[in-house]
């Protein structure tokens, strides 16, 4: 093995601290600790041990920290004076981690665990630290071994002890206090304790990550499902892929299993397949695998035992197989704890977790999940009792017939139930068999089945044989409809329509449905004649012919409405809806709006509210195009009220998507918009339209969440639907990727944000208009800059600059890029060359603005940007001066050190420092630039007062640095006098206190 030098170990430790948590980092940390021990450098060895302890802590191998901690403690006992104040503090802080790791390690005897706790208490007392962390550790150990009275005493002592700099942060402490409350059945109390953390008031490296997961089941038990959904979306995003948070991942998986989201749970499990193998930390394994087991048990109960799960120890596993191996492993761990603790508490809690029943049958989460495969299940047949009696069956048939006559959305479901029960009732009326055949033929006609005409003719003959001529007439009409649907020749369709009309007219005058059957044929004929005319003229492109078709159709519908307005309300409502659609086709939305409203109102009054849904949704959309959002919202809300009985999942989704979109555009109803978008996504999923309507609903949901400030939830939802959304054309691809980039940037994830901007920009490369690509390249550059990727950011800025210049329309964007490039050039090192390049960029930006102002001198935004450019150029020069002074001071210290040690470095000469005259010249230029910027800010008015004050402050301090203290103070005094002369209401509250404080500081420095 190659021996590492001290420099290599130091560099390796720095790299290791920045590495991702996990086994690879741990192995590297172990190697570095071994190399440091071999080196004989005790300080370096202590540093390496500390790094190894921290590496273990943030991984699934936290129990391994005991050995390096014991070694570090030995080092401390050998020579406490060798430890700096910070090193000693870190050692005592790590004692808390070790106390937890010991309690969570069943292989460590209870006597040893108690001994370590006593040792911690002794050392804390000697060092003068509060007993607060000791009592917390004692509480959890007592709870684990079933000593509840001792745990309660320790809990009270923990709360009573003073906080000091050895106490955990408030977020972590509240986590523990709330967990203790939840374990004792007080979910509400736990959530109240956790509130500051969950609301973001208190945070740390692991909070609210852990608490968002821990709060899920308490929230569900209290019926707060919306909050639980939100915590899952936010929390899983934080925990995903983090090895030290695998127990939290397990909680998210369990949450999915208990809310009807088994498919989502299976996806999360797949994302963490690599971690399902046995974990070194047995307590973490019990928590992580416990959540997985709840999911696997649910999948087995739903008939998915043979569904592939994830591999375990290199072998593929089904749900059944993975359940068996994980269950055996967890039960073994629980019994190890029981044996160590002398109690069955751990196994009791594990078995109770395994027995948990779903808390909600279904909780839509908003994120896209692949549906579980269908499992074979036999239909439930009616058993003995009231449901299987002849009377109950007769009542069911009557309900089905009433629903059919009303065209109720639940008709198909009722007849399906009749079909299941009919064989158990051989005495049933023969008409029931005919009605079932009718229902079957109707379904075949809807699906375009080839046998539909034969089925309908058989139904017609059956009804005639049973003396039901009006049902036979309806079958004749449906035959015409099926013929049109199958693209039969117009002459054949017209012949069938004529037969249907003759059958309706031939009905007995006393037949109550005679008029309805005739009117229904008339309405179908109007609709189909329009279609037939279009077929017959399809070989012409004459717009006049098509306009004439629409005109004829409108006239026929108008006549139909006038003829039947007082009698057949539902058919008239249907005709009005059709007429409204014709008006839209003719480009007359104003005429369509009242027709659609009349159709909906007439359907509702006729006792058929479900028939009002489509015209109301259409009317809402038309009203939005006419910029009448209040009326559109009212129409959409009315549609939502009427959709209750609609069984078609797609219609349910469309209504909610429409209302959600209208509400989001309103600007002040994002939360309600999100509710409707969430429901829409759920309904589209039910309809099998996840990739279409479901994707658009999720996009709306993400936008509503973002508008409501819920950026993490928005990003999680959008990313889940991204693949679907990218299938809907380049325009949407660009829009969605840009939106996702914006979300990721708000979440401080600059690298993935930049990736989205760049991917979107790639799509726009072939577009005629360069502006979209320029804007996206600019956003990518800003984000790469935020991520510290200087080379990549410069390249993106240069490309954005080139594109903006192609447009010739965006001087402000061009100027901001030039300023960003100036500062990027100074990021690595402030040299004469870098400053010269930065100055060139700033001056180029000023030239662009001056040219734009020459064409349009009164534009405030251009003047403001010019002032900002001068302001920033002055800051560049100031940076140059300050860096020069710091370099001089560092060089003086190094020379002194070299002289003391007698081994001055004979390396390359440093760059020549600025002379005093050069420094003074630069400072004078800074002052002149700040004055110039301040004058513009003054002319721009009160909105730019802070910018003006900043320029004045900078100039005053620079005067001070030049030795002209009076000039700097005079500037500030003049501003104070100016402010005092203004009316009190015109002076911001912050101005005079800030100016007076600045004046006092300048005078103190004098």
mmCIF file of N, CA and C in Angstrom, residues 794-904:
data_model
loop_
_atom_site.group_PDB
_atom_site.id
_atom_site.type_symbol
_atom_site.label_atom_id
_atom_site.label_comp_id
_atom_site.label_asym_id
_atom_site.label_seq_id
_atom_site.Cartn_x
_atom_site.Cartn_y
_atom_site.Cartn_z
ATOM 1 N N UNK A 794 -19.905 31.243 -18.264
ATOM 2 C CA UNK A 794 -19.365 32.192 -19.249
ATOM 3 C C UNK A 794 -19.809 31.788 -20.653
ATOM 4 N N UNK A 795 -19.719 30.495 -20.954
ATOM 5 C CA UNK A 795 -20.116 30.030 -22.294
ATOM 6 C C UNK A 795 -21.595 30.312 -22.545
ATOM 7 N N UNK A 796 -22.424 30.078 -21.534
ATOM 8 C CA UNK A 796 -23.867 30.313 -21.690
ATOM 9 C C UNK A 796 -24.164 31.802 -21.832
ATOM 10 N N UNK A 797 -23.472 32.618 -21.066
ATOM 11 C CA UNK A 797 -23.674 34.074 -21.177
ATOM 12 C C UNK A 797 -23.262 34.569 -22.568
ATOM 13 N N UNK A 798 -22.158 34.061 -23.057
ATOM 14 C CA UNK A 798 -21.693 34.490 -24.380
ATOM 15 C C UNK A 798 -22.717 34.123 -25.446
ATOM 16 N N UNK A 799 -23.283 32.919 -25.329
ATOM 17 C CA UNK A 799 -24.291 32.498 -26.314
ATOM 18 C C UNK A 799 -25.544 33.363 -26.193
ATOM 19 N N UNK A 800 -25.967 33.637 -24.953
ATOM 20 C CA UNK A 800 -27.156 34.475 -24.750
ATOM 21 C C UNK A 800 -26.921 35.884 -25.286
ATOM 22 N N UNK A 801 -25.712 36.388 -25.101
ATOM 23 C CA UNK A 801 -25.383 37.725 -25.597
ATOM 24 C C UNK A 801 -25.475 37.770 -27.117
ATOM 25 N N UNK A 802 -24.947 36.734 -27.742
ATOM 26 C CA UNK A 802 -25.001 36.656 -29.206
ATOM 27 C C UNK A 802 -26.455 36.640 -29.697
ATOM 28 N N UNK A 803 -27.292 35.872 -29.022
ATOM 29 C CA UNK A 803 -28.690 35.759 -29.442
ATOM 30 C C UNK A 803 -29.459 37.047 -29.183
ATOM 31 N N UNK A 804 -29.242 37.660 -28.029
ATOM 32 C CA UNK A 804 -29.913 38.931 -27.737
ATOM 33 C C UNK A 804 -29.541 39.993 -28.776
ATOM 34 N N UNK A 805 -28.296 39.981 -29.190
ATOM 35 C CA UNK A 805 -27.872 40.978 -30.180
ATOM 36 C C UNK A 805 -28.509 40.715 -31.545
ATOM 37 N N UNK A 806 -28.810 39.458 -31.814
ATOM 38 C CA UNK A 806 -29.505 39.152 -33.062
ATOM 39 C C UNK A 806 -30.891 39.777 -33.096
ATOM 40 N N UNK A 807 -31.546 39.824 -31.946
ATOM 41 C CA UNK A 807 -32.894 40.395 -31.905
ATOM 42 C C UNK A 807 -32.861 41.907 -32.027
ATOM 43 N N UNK A 808 -31.809 42.531 -31.473
ATOM 44 C CA UNK A 808 -31.699 43.989 -31.521
ATOM 45 C C UNK A 808 -32.780 44.692 -30.726
ATOM 46 N N UNK A 809 -33.424 43.970 -29.792
ATOM 47 C CA UNK A 809 -34.578 44.567 -29.107
ATOM 48 C C UNK A 809 -34.443 44.591 -27.588
ATOM 49 N N UNK A 810 -33.377 43.984 -27.034
ATOM 50 C CA UNK A 810 -33.354 43.798 -25.583
ATOM 51 C C UNK A 810 -32.060 44.357 -24.982
ATOM 52 N N UNK A 811 -31.888 45.668 -25.002
ATOM 53 C CA UNK A 811 -30.636 46.215 -24.468
ATOM 54 C C UNK A 811 -30.428 45.921 -22.989
ATOM 55 N N UNK A 812 -31.508 45.859 -22.208
ATOM 56 C CA UNK A 812 -31.361 45.607 -20.773
ATOM 57 C C UNK A 812 -30.779 44.217 -20.542
ATOM 58 N N UNK A 813 -31.287 43.203 -21.250
ATOM 59 C CA UNK A 813 -30.754 41.848 -21.111
ATOM 60 C C UNK A 813 -29.284 41.808 -21.520
ATOM 61 N N UNK A 814 -28.963 42.470 -22.620
ATOM 62 C CA UNK A 814 -27.579 42.497 -23.110
ATOM 63 C C UNK A 814 -26.660 43.121 -22.062
ATOM 64 N N UNK A 815 -27.121 44.200 -21.462
ATOM 65 C CA UNK A 815 -26.315 44.909 -20.464
ATOM 66 C C UNK A 815 -26.099 44.042 -19.220
ATOM 67 N N UNK A 816 -27.131 43.373 -18.780
ATOM 68 C CA UNK A 816 -27.004 42.541 -17.578
ATOM 69 C C UNK A 816 -26.052 41.371 -17.814
ATOM 70 N N UNK A 817 -26.048 40.836 -19.023
ATOM 71 C CA UNK A 817 -25.102 39.773 -19.343
ATOM 72 C C UNK A 817 -23.675 40.306 -19.307
ATOM 73 N N UNK A 818 -23.467 41.465 -19.885
ATOM 74 C CA UNK A 818 -22.124 42.047 -19.880
ATOM 75 C C UNK A 818 -21.632 42.281 -18.452
ATOM 76 N N UNK A 819 -22.510 42.752 -17.589
ATOM 77 C CA UNK A 819 -22.100 42.968 -16.190
ATOM 78 C C UNK A 819 -21.786 41.630 -15.507
ATOM 79 N N UNK A 820 -22.614 40.605 -15.790
ATOM 80 C CA UNK A 820 -22.358 39.293 -15.191
ATOM 81 C C UNK A 820 -21.022 38.737 -15.659
ATOM 82 N N UNK A 821 -20.711 38.883 -16.950
ATOM 83 C CA UNK A 821 -19.431 38.417 -17.466
ATOM 84 C C UNK A 821 -18.275 39.167 -16.806
ATOM 85 N N UNK A 822 -18.462 40.452 -16.530
ATOM 86 C CA UNK A 822 -17.417 41.231 -15.858
ATOM 87 C C UNK A 822 -17.098 40.635 -14.489
ATOM 88 N N UNK A 823 -18.135 40.316 -13.727
ATOM 89 C CA UNK A 823 -17.912 39.783 -12.381
ATOM 90 C C UNK A 823 -17.377 38.348 -12.419
ATOM 91 N N UNK A 824 -17.826 37.559 -13.397
ATOM 92 C CA UNK A 824 -17.311 36.186 -13.493
ATOM 93 C C UNK A 824 -15.807 36.178 -13.752
ATOM 94 N N UNK A 825 -15.347 37.161 -14.500
ATOM 95 C CA UNK A 825 -13.912 37.244 -14.768
ATOM 96 C C UNK A 825 -13.087 37.507 -13.529
ATOM 97 N N UNK A 826 -13.727 38.003 -12.468
ATOM 98 C CA UNK A 826 -13.013 38.309 -11.223
ATOM 99 C C UNK A 826 -13.196 37.224 -10.161
ATOM 100 N N UNK A 827 -13.956 36.159 -10.530
ATOM 101 C CA UNK A 827 -14.295 35.163 -9.505
ATOM 102 C C UNK A 827 -13.062 34.398 -9.030
ATOM 103 N N UNK A 828 -12.230 33.947 -9.967
ATOM 104 C CA UNK A 828 -11.093 33.114 -9.575
ATOM 105 C C UNK A 828 -9.986 33.940 -8.934
ATOM 106 N N UNK A 829 -9.661 35.072 -9.559
ATOM 107 C CA UNK A 829 -8.539 35.866 -9.074
ATOM 108 C C UNK A 829 -8.666 37.293 -9.597
ATOM 109 N N UNK A 830 -8.381 38.259 -8.728
ATOM 110 C CA UNK A 830 -8.466 39.666 -9.120
ATOM 111 C C UNK A 830 -7.071 40.126 -9.544
ATOM 112 N N UNK A 831 -6.812 40.013 -10.838
ATOM 113 C CA UNK A 831 -5.530 40.445 -11.390
ATOM 114 C C UNK A 831 -5.739 41.703 -12.218
ATOM 115 N N UNK A 832 -4.622 42.315 -12.608
ATOM 116 C CA UNK A 832 -4.701 43.509 -13.453
ATOM 117 C C UNK A 832 -5.431 43.184 -14.757
ATOM 118 N N UNK A 833 -5.109 42.020 -15.332
ATOM 119 C CA UNK A 833 -5.750 41.616 -16.585
ATOM 120 C C UNK A 833 -7.238 41.394 -16.398
ATOM 121 N N UNK A 834 -7.605 40.716 -15.291
ATOM 122 C CA UNK A 834 -9.020 40.435 -15.032
ATOM 123 C C UNK A 834 -9.793 41.725 -14.813
ATOM 124 N N UNK A 835 -9.183 42.667 -14.072
ATOM 125 C CA UNK A 835 -9.859 43.935 -13.824
ATOM 126 C C UNK A 835 -10.009 44.720 -15.121
ATOM 127 N N UNK A 836 -8.985 44.670 -15.954
ATOM 128 C CA UNK A 836 -9.051 45.372 -17.240
ATOM 129 C C UNK A 836 -10.183 44.810 -18.106
ATOM 130 N N UNK A 837 -10.325 43.474 -18.111
ATOM 131 C CA UNK A 837 -11.389 42.847 -18.894
ATOM 132 C C UNK A 837 -12.758 43.192 -18.320
ATOM 133 N N UNK A 838 -12.846 43.198 -16.980
ATOM 134 C CA UNK A 838 -14.116 43.547 -16.339
ATOM 135 C C UNK A 838 -14.498 44.990 -16.642
ATOM 136 N N UNK A 839 -13.496 45.881 -16.587
ATOM 137 C CA UNK A 839 -13.774 47.289 -16.927
ATOM 138 C C UNK A 839 -14.284 47.404 -18.361
ATOM 139 N N UNK A 840 -13.666 46.654 -19.259
ATOM 140 C CA UNK A 840 -14.071 46.696 -20.662
ATOM 141 C C UNK A 840 -15.533 46.263 -20.811
ATOM 142 N N UNK A 841 -15.915 45.205 -20.081
ATOM 143 C CA UNK A 841 -17.301 44.725 -20.153
ATOM 144 C C UNK A 841 -18.275 45.774 -19.614
ATOM 145 N N UNK A 842 -17.925 46.389 -18.498
ATOM 146 C CA UNK A 842 -18.803 47.390 -17.904
ATOM 147 C C UNK A 842 -18.942 48.602 -18.821
ATOM 148 N N UNK A 843 -17.837 49.037 -19.397
ATOM 149 C CA UNK A 843 -17.894 50.191 -20.294
ATOM 150 C C UNK A 843 -18.695 49.868 -21.554
ATOM 151 N N UNK A 844 -18.577 48.623 -22.024
ATOM 152 C CA UNK A 844 -19.370 48.206 -23.185
ATOM 153 C C UNK A 844 -20.862 48.256 -22.845
ATOM 154 N N UNK A 845 -21.196 47.828 -21.621
ATOM 155 C CA UNK A 845 -22.593 47.873 -21.181
ATOM 156 C C UNK A 845 -23.093 49.316 -21.145
ATOM 157 N N UNK A 846 -22.258 50.217 -20.642
ATOM 158 C CA UNK A 846 -22.654 51.626 -20.586
ATOM 159 C C UNK A 846 -22.867 52.187 -21.994
ATOM 160 N N UNK A 847 -22.028 51.783 -22.925
ATOM 161 C CA UNK A 847 -22.173 52.263 -24.310
ATOM 162 C C UNK A 847 -23.495 51.786 -24.914
ATOM 163 N N UNK A 848 -23.865 50.545 -24.649
ATOM 164 C CA UNK A 848 -25.133 50.013 -25.165
ATOM 165 C C UNK A 848 -26.293 50.850 -24.641
ATOM 166 N N UNK A 849 -26.254 51.163 -23.352
ATOM 167 C CA UNK A 849 -27.341 51.932 -22.741
ATOM 168 C C UNK A 849 -27.364 53.371 -23.250
ATOM 169 N N UNK A 850 -26.208 53.959 -23.386
ATOM 170 C CA UNK A 850 -26.164 55.344 -23.878
ATOM 171 C C UNK A 850 -26.703 55.431 -25.306
ATOM 172 N N UNK A 851 -26.401 54.412 -26.122
ATOM 173 C CA UNK A 851 -26.933 54.402 -27.483
ATOM 174 C C UNK A 851 -28.451 54.254 -27.468
ATOM 175 N N UNK A 852 -28.962 53.405 -26.572
ATOM 176 C CA UNK A 852 -30.418 53.221 -26.474
ATOM 177 C C UNK A 852 -31.085 54.485 -25.965
ATOM 178 N N UNK A 853 -30.431 55.162 -25.017
ATOM 179 C CA UNK A 853 -30.996 56.403 -24.473
ATOM 180 C C UNK A 853 -30.957 57.531 -25.490
ATOM 181 N N UNK A 854 -30.006 57.503 -26.385
ATOM 182 C CA UNK A 854 -29.963 58.538 -27.426
ATOM 183 C C UNK A 854 -31.210 58.465 -28.298
ATOM 184 N N UNK A 855 -31.713 57.231 -28.491
ATOM 185 C CA UNK A 855 -32.927 57.056 -29.295
ATOM 186 C C UNK A 855 -34.189 57.293 -28.476
ATOM 187 N N UNK A 856 -34.116 57.037 -27.161
ATOM 188 C CA UNK A 856 -35.300 57.174 -26.304
ATOM 189 C C UNK A 856 -34.851 57.684 -24.942
ATOM 190 N N UNK A 857 -34.570 58.987 -24.833
ATOM 191 C CA UNK A 857 -33.912 59.528 -23.642
ATOM 192 C C UNK A 857 -34.729 59.439 -22.351
ATOM 193 N N UNK A 858 -36.008 59.313 -22.441
ATOM 194 C CA UNK A 858 -36.815 59.375 -21.228
ATOM 195 C C UNK A 858 -37.151 58.040 -20.604
ATOM 196 N N UNK A 859 -36.564 56.937 -21.061
ATOM 197 C CA UNK A 859 -36.932 55.609 -20.561
ATOM 198 C C UNK A 859 -36.324 55.373 -19.187
ATOM 199 N N UNK A 860 -37.139 55.283 -18.129
ATOM 200 C CA UNK A 860 -36.593 55.133 -16.768
ATOM 201 C C UNK A 860 -35.754 53.875 -16.594
ATOM 202 N N UNK A 861 -36.199 52.742 -17.181
ATOM 203 C CA UNK A 861 -35.470 51.496 -16.948
ATOM 204 C C UNK A 861 -34.069 51.566 -17.548
ATOM 205 N N UNK A 862 -33.921 52.248 -18.694
ATOM 206 C CA UNK A 862 -32.595 52.388 -19.299
ATOM 207 C C UNK A 862 -31.701 53.271 -18.440
ATOM 208 N N UNK A 863 -32.252 54.334 -17.911
ATOM 209 C CA UNK A 863 -31.466 55.238 -17.053
ATOM 210 C C UNK A 863 -31.056 54.527 -15.760
ATOM 211 N N UNK A 864 -31.996 53.749 -15.207
ATOM 212 C CA UNK A 864 -31.681 53.003 -13.991
ATOM 213 C C UNK A 864 -30.562 51.993 -14.249
ATOM 214 N N UNK A 865 -30.630 51.308 -15.383
ATOM 215 C CA UNK A 865 -29.593 50.329 -15.705
ATOM 216 C C UNK A 865 -28.242 51.013 -15.937
ATOM 217 N N UNK A 866 -28.262 52.207 -16.502
ATOM 218 C CA UNK A 866 -27.005 52.943 -16.701
ATOM 219 C C UNK A 866 -26.397 53.312 -15.348
ATOM 220 N N UNK A 867 -27.233 53.792 -14.430
ATOM 221 C CA UNK A 867 -26.738 54.115 -13.095
ATOM 222 C C UNK A 867 -26.175 52.861 -12.421
ATOM 223 N N UNK A 868 -26.872 51.738 -12.568
ATOM 224 C CA UNK A 868 -26.405 50.492 -11.959
ATOM 225 C C UNK A 868 -25.073 50.049 -12.566
ATOM 226 N N UNK A 869 -24.893 50.295 -13.859
ATOM 227 C CA UNK A 869 -23.633 49.922 -14.511
ATOM 228 C C UNK A 869 -22.480 50.751 -13.963
ATOM 229 N N UNK A 870 -22.673 52.059 -13.834
ATOM 230 C CA UNK A 870 -21.622 52.899 -13.237
ATOM 231 C C UNK A 870 -21.347 52.486 -11.788
ATOM 232 N N UNK A 871 -22.433 52.202 -11.071
ATOM 233 C CA UNK A 871 -22.307 51.745 -9.684
ATOM 234 C C UNK A 871 -21.429 50.497 -9.626
ATOM 235 N N UNK A 872 -21.698 49.533 -10.502
ATOM 236 C CA UNK A 872 -20.950 48.282 -10.458
ATOM 237 C C UNK A 872 -19.524 48.447 -10.966
ATOM 238 N N UNK A 873 -19.312 49.320 -11.922
ATOM 239 C CA UNK A 873 -17.944 49.570 -12.359
ATOM 240 C C UNK A 873 -17.121 50.138 -11.204
ATOM 241 N N UNK A 874 -17.719 51.030 -10.437
ATOM 242 C CA UNK A 874 -17.026 51.559 -9.257
ATOM 243 C C UNK A 874 -16.698 50.431 -8.271
ATOM 244 N N UNK A 875 -17.630 49.469 -8.118
ATOM 245 C CA UNK A 875 -17.369 48.345 -7.217
ATOM 246 C C UNK A 875 -16.231 47.467 -7.730
ATOM 247 N N UNK A 876 -16.139 47.302 -9.049
ATOM 248 C CA UNK A 876 -15.025 46.549 -9.621
ATOM 249 C C UNK A 876 -13.696 47.213 -9.272
ATOM 250 N N UNK A 877 -13.631 48.540 -9.451
ATOM 251 C CA UNK A 877 -12.395 49.264 -9.134
ATOM 252 C C UNK A 877 -12.080 49.185 -7.651
ATOM 253 N N UNK A 878 -13.120 49.238 -6.823
ATOM 254 C CA UNK A 878 -12.927 49.138 -5.375
ATOM 255 C C UNK A 878 -12.375 47.764 -5.007
ATOM 256 N N UNK A 879 -12.903 46.731 -5.678
ATOM 257 C CA UNK A 879 -12.415 45.375 -5.436
ATOM 258 C C UNK A 879 -10.930 45.287 -5.790
ATOM 259 N N UNK A 880 -10.548 45.933 -6.875
ATOM 260 C CA UNK A 880 -9.148 45.935 -7.303
ATOM 261 C C UNK A 880 -8.266 46.563 -6.223
ATOM 262 N N UNK A 881 -8.688 47.701 -5.727
ATOM 263 C CA UNK A 881 -7.895 48.408 -4.698
ATOM 264 C C UNK A 881 -7.797 47.564 -3.433
ATOM 265 N N UNK A 882 -8.922 47.022 -2.966
ATOM 266 C CA UNK A 882 -8.923 46.244 -1.723
ATOM 267 C C UNK A 882 -8.088 44.980 -1.851
ATOM 268 N N UNK A 883 -8.168 44.308 -3.003
ATOM 269 C CA UNK A 883 -7.369 43.097 -3.209
ATOM 270 C C UNK A 883 -5.891 43.441 -3.203
ATOM 271 N N UNK A 884 -5.543 44.572 -3.809
ATOM 272 C CA UNK A 884 -4.146 45.021 -3.820
ATOM 273 C C UNK A 884 -3.642 45.247 -2.394
ATOM 274 N N UNK A 885 -4.464 45.890 -1.554
ATOM 275 C CA UNK A 885 -4.047 46.151 -0.178
ATOM 276 C C UNK A 885 -3.906 44.851 0.609
ATOM 277 N N UNK A 886 -4.854 43.916 0.396
ATOM 278 C CA UNK A 886 -4.769 42.636 1.101
ATOM 279 C C UNK A 886 -3.528 41.863 0.667
ATOM 280 N N UNK A 887 -3.209 41.919 -0.617
ATOM 281 C CA UNK A 887 -2.018 41.232 -1.122
ATOM 282 C C UNK A 887 -0.759 41.820 -0.508
ATOM 283 N N UNK A 888 -0.735 43.138 -0.388
ATOM 284 C CA UNK A 888 0.426 43.785 0.219
ATOM 285 C C UNK A 888 0.607 43.366 1.664
ATOM 286 N N UNK A 889 -0.521 43.320 2.397
ATOM 287 C CA UNK A 889 -0.453 42.922 3.808
ATOM 288 C C UNK A 889 0.009 41.475 3.943
ATOM 289 N N UNK A 890 -0.541 40.596 3.074
ATOM 290 C CA UNK A 890 -0.148 39.181 3.123
ATOM 291 C C UNK A 890 1.327 39.020 2.780
ATOM 292 N N UNK A 891 1.787 39.798 1.793
ATOM 293 C CA UNK A 891 3.195 39.714 1.401
ATOM 294 C C UNK A 891 4.098 40.164 2.531
ATOM 295 N N UNK A 892 3.700 41.238 3.242
ATOM 296 C CA UNK A 892 4.498 41.717 4.367
ATOM 297 C C UNK A 892 4.593 40.652 5.453
ATOM 298 N N UNK A 893 3.442 39.994 5.754
ATOM 299 C CA UNK A 893 3.441 38.953 6.784
ATOM 300 C C UNK A 893 4.314 37.776 6.371
ATOM 301 N N UNK A 894 4.243 37.411 5.089
ATOM 302 C CA UNK A 894 5.036 36.277 4.601
ATOM 303 C C UNK A 894 6.515 36.599 4.643
ATOM 304 N N UNK A 895 6.869 37.851 4.260
ATOM 305 C CA UNK A 895 8.281 38.251 4.312
ATOM 306 C C UNK A 895 8.805 38.186 5.728
ATOM 307 N N UNK A 896 7.964 38.656 6.675
ATOM 308 C CA UNK A 896 8.381 38.637 8.079
ATOM 309 C C UNK A 896 8.579 37.210 8.558
ATOM 310 N N UNK A 897 7.664 36.337 8.165
ATOM 311 C CA UNK A 897 7.745 34.932 8.575
ATOM 312 C C UNK A 897 8.988 34.278 7.983
ATOM 313 N N UNK A 898 9.247 34.582 6.679
ATOM 314 C CA UNK A 898 10.420 34.007 6.022
ATOM 315 C C UNK A 898 11.698 34.499 6.680
ATOM 316 N N UNK A 899 11.682 35.767 7.063
ATOM 317 C CA UNK A 899 12.873 36.325 7.703
ATOM 318 C C UNK A 899 13.117 35.678 9.046
ATOM 319 N N UNK A 900 12.009 35.474 9.804
ATOM 320 C CA UNK A 900 12.135 34.829 11.115
ATOM 321 C C UNK A 900 12.648 33.403 10.973
ATOM 322 N N UNK A 901 12.167 32.686 9.943
ATOM 323 C CA UNK A 901 12.523 31.281 9.787
ATOM 324 C C UNK A 901 13.797 31.098 8.982
ATOM 325 N N UNK A 902 14.230 32.161 8.333
ATOM 326 C CA UNK A 902 15.487 32.107 7.600
ATOM 327 C C UNK A 902 15.441 31.269 6.338
ATOM 328 N N UNK A 903 14.270 31.096 5.731
ATOM 329 C CA UNK A 903 14.217 30.294 4.493
ATOM 330 C C UNK A 903 13.233 30.928 3.511
ATOM 331 N N UNK A 904 13.521 32.151 3.114
ATOM 332 C CA UNK A 904 12.662 32.842 2.156
ATOM 333 C C UNK A 904 12.583 32.048 0.855
#
